[in-house]
XYZ file of N, CA and C in Angstrom:
303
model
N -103.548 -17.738 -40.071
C -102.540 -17.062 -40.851
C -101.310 -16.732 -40.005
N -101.491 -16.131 -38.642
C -100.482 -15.947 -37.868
C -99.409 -17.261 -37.851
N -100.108 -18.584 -37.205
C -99.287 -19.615 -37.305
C -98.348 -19.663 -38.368
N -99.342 -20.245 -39.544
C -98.262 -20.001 -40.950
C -97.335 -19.373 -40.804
N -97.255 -18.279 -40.311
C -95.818 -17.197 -40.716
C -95.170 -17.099 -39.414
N -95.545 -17.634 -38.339
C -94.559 -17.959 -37.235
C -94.027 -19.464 -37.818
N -94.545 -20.391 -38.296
C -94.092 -21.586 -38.788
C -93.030 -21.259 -39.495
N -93.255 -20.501 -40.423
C -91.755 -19.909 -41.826
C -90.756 -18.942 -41.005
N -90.875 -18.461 -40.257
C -89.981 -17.758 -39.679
C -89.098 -18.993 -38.654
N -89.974 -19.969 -37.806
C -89.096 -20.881 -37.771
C -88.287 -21.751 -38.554
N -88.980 -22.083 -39.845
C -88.106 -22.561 -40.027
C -87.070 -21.776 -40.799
N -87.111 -20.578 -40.829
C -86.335 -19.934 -41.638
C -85.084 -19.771 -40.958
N -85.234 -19.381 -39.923
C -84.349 -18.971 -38.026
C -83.496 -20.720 -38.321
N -83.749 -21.905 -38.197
C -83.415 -23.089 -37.958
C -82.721 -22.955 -39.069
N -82.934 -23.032 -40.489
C -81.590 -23.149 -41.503
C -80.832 -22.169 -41.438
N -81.184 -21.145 -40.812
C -79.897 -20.052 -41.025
C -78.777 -20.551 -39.931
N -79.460 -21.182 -38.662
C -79.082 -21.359 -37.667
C -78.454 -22.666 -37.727
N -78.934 -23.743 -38.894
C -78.093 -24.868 -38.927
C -76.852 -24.879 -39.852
N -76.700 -23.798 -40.701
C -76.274 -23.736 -42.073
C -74.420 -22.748 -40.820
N -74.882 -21.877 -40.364
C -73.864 -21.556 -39.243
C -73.622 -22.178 -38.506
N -74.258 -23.084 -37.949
C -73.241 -23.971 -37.198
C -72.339 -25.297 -37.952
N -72.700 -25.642 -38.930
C -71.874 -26.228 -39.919
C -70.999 -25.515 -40.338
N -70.698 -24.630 -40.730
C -69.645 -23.693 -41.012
C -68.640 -23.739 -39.702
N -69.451 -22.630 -38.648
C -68.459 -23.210 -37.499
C -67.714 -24.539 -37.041
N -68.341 -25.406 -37.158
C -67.938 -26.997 -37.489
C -66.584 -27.436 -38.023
N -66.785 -26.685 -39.413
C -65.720 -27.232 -40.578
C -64.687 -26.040 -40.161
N -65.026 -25.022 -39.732
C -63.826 -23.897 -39.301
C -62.900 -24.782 -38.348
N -63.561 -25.449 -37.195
C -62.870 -26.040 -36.363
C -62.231 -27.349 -36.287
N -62.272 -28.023 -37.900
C -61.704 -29.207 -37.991
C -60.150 -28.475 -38.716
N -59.061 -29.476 -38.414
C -57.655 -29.164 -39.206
C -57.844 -28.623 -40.374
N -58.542 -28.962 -41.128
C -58.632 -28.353 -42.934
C -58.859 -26.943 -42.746
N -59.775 -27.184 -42.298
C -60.670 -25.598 -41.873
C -59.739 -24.574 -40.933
N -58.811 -25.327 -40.299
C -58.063 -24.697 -39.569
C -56.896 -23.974 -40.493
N -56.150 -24.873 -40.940
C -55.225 -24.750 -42.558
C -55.855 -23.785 -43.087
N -57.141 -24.136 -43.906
C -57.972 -22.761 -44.742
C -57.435 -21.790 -44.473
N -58.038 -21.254 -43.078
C -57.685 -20.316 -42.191
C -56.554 -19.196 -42.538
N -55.218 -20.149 -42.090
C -53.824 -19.990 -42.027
C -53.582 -19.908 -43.411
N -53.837 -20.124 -44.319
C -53.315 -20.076 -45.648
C -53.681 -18.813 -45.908
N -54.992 -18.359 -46.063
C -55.692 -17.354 -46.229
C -54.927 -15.964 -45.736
N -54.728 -16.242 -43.854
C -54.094 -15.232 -43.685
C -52.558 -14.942 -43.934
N -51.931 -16.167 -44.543
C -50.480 -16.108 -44.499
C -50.523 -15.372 -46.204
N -51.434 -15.747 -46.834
C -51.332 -14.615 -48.015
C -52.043 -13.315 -48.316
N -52.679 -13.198 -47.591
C -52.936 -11.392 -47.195
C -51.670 -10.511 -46.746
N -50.930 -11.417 -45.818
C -49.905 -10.890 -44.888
C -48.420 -10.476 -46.240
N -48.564 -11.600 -46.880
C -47.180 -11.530 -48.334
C -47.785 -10.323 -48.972
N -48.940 -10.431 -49.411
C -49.856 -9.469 -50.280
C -49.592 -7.554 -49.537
N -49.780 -7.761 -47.921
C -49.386 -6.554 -47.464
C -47.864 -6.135 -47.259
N -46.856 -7.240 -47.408
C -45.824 -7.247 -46.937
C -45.512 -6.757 -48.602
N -45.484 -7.608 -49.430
C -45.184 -6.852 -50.616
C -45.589 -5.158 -51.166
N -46.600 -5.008 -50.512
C -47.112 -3.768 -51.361
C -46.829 -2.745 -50.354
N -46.229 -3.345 -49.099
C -45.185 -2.149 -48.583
C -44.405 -2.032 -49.225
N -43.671 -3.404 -49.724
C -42.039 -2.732 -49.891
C -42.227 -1.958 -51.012
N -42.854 -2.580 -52.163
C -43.475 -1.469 -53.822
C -43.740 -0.106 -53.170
N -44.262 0.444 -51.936
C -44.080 1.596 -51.525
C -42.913 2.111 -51.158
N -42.332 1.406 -50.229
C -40.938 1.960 -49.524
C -40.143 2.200 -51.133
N -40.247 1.475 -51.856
C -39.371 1.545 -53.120
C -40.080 2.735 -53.873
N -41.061 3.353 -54.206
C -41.579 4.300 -55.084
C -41.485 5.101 -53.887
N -41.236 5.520 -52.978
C -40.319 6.367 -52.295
C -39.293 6.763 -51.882
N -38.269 5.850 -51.776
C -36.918 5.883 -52.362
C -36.677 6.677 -53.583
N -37.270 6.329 -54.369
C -36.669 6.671 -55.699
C -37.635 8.238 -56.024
N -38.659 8.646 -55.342
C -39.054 9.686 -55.746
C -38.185 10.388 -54.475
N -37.738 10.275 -53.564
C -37.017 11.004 -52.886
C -35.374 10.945 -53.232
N -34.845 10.122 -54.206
C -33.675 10.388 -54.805
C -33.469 11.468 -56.372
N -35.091 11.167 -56.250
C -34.677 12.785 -57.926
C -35.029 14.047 -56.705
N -35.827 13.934 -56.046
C -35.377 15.477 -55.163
C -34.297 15.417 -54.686
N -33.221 14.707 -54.362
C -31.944 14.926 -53.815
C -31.212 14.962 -55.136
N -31.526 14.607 -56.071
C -30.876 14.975 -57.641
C -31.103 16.607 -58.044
N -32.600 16.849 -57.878
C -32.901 18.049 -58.457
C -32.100 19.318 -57.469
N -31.800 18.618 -56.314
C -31.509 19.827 -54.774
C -30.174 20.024 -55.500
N -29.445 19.059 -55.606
C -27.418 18.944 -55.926
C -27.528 19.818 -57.528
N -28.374 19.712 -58.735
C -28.271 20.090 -59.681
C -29.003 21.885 -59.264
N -29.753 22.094 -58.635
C -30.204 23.538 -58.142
C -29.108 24.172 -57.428
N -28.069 23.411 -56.616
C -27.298 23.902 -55.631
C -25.972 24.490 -56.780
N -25.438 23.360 -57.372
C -24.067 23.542 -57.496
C -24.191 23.614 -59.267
N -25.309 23.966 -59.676
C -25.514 23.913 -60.827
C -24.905 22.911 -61.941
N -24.298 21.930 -61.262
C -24.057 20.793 -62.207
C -25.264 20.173 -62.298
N -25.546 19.379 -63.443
C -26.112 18.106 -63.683
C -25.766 16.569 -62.431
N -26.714 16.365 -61.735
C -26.330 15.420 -60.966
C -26.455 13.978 -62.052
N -25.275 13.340 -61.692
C -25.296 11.783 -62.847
C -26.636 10.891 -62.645
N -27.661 11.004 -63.893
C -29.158 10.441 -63.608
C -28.201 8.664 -63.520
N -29.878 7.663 -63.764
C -29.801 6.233 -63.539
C -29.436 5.944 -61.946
N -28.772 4.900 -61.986
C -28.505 4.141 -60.466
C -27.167 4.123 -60.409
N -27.032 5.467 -59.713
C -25.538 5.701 -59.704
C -25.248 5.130 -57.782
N -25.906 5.203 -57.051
C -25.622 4.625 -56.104
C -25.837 2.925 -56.094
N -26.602 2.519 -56.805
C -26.498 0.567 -57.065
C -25.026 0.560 -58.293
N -25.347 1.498 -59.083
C -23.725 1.110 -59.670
C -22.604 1.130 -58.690
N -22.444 1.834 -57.845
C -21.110 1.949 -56.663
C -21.316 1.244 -56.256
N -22.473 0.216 -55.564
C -22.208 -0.936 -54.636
C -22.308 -1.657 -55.663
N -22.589 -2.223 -56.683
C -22.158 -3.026 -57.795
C -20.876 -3.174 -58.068
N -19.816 -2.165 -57.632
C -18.636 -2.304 -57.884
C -17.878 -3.139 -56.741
N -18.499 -2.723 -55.726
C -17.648 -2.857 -54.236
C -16.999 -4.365 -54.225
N -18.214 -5.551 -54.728
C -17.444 -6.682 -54.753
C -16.433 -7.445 -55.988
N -16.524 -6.511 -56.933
C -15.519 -6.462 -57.629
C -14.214 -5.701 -56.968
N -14.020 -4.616 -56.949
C -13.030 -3.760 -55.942
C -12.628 -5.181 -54.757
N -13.039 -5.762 -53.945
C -12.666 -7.086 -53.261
C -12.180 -8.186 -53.895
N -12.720 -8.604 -54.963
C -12.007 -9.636 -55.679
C -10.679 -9.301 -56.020
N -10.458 -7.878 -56.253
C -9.406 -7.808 -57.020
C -8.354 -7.302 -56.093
N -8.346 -6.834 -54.654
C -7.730 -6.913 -53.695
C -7.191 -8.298 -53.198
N -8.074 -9.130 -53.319
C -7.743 -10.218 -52.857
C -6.925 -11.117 -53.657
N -6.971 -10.954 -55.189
C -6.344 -11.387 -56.379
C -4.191 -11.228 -56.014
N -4.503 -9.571 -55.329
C -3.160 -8.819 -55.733
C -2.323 -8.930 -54.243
């Protein structure tokens, strides 16, 4: 009985052990290499994007506290929407029309 189950444990040890080194194998041919690189070049977009979706939902939650500070301070209404992308929205108009005159 002992044999038997040293027998299955070998061969159990040998496919785990052949089944990983085939893997390692195909990791180390060009495809496998590519795989690789693809894989990590879109994790990297995937993290690179869902910074900026942060940097941006912080921007903008730190521009209504600088809204709410100017409307607490001076008791005006600060002008809601995208009043700072509207001003640089203008700027290259304001140039065209310098350059027109």
């Amino acid at each position: 009985m002992k044999r038997l189950f040293w027998l299955g444990v070998g061969v159990v040890t040998g496919v785990v052990l052949s089944r990983k080194a085939a893997e390692t194998a195909r990791q180390a041919t060009p495809a496998g290499l590519a795989s690789n690189l693809g894989e990590a070049v879109r994790e990297l977009a995937g993290a690179v994007g869902s910074f900026g979706a942060e940097v941006r939902a912080g921007m903008s939650e730190r521009e209504q506290e600088l809204h709410d500070m100017v409307e607490e301070r001076s008791g005006f209404p600060a002008p809601q929407g995208a009043a700072g992308r509207h001003a640089a929205a203008q700027r290259p108009a304001r140039r065209a029309r310098r350059a027109e005159g």
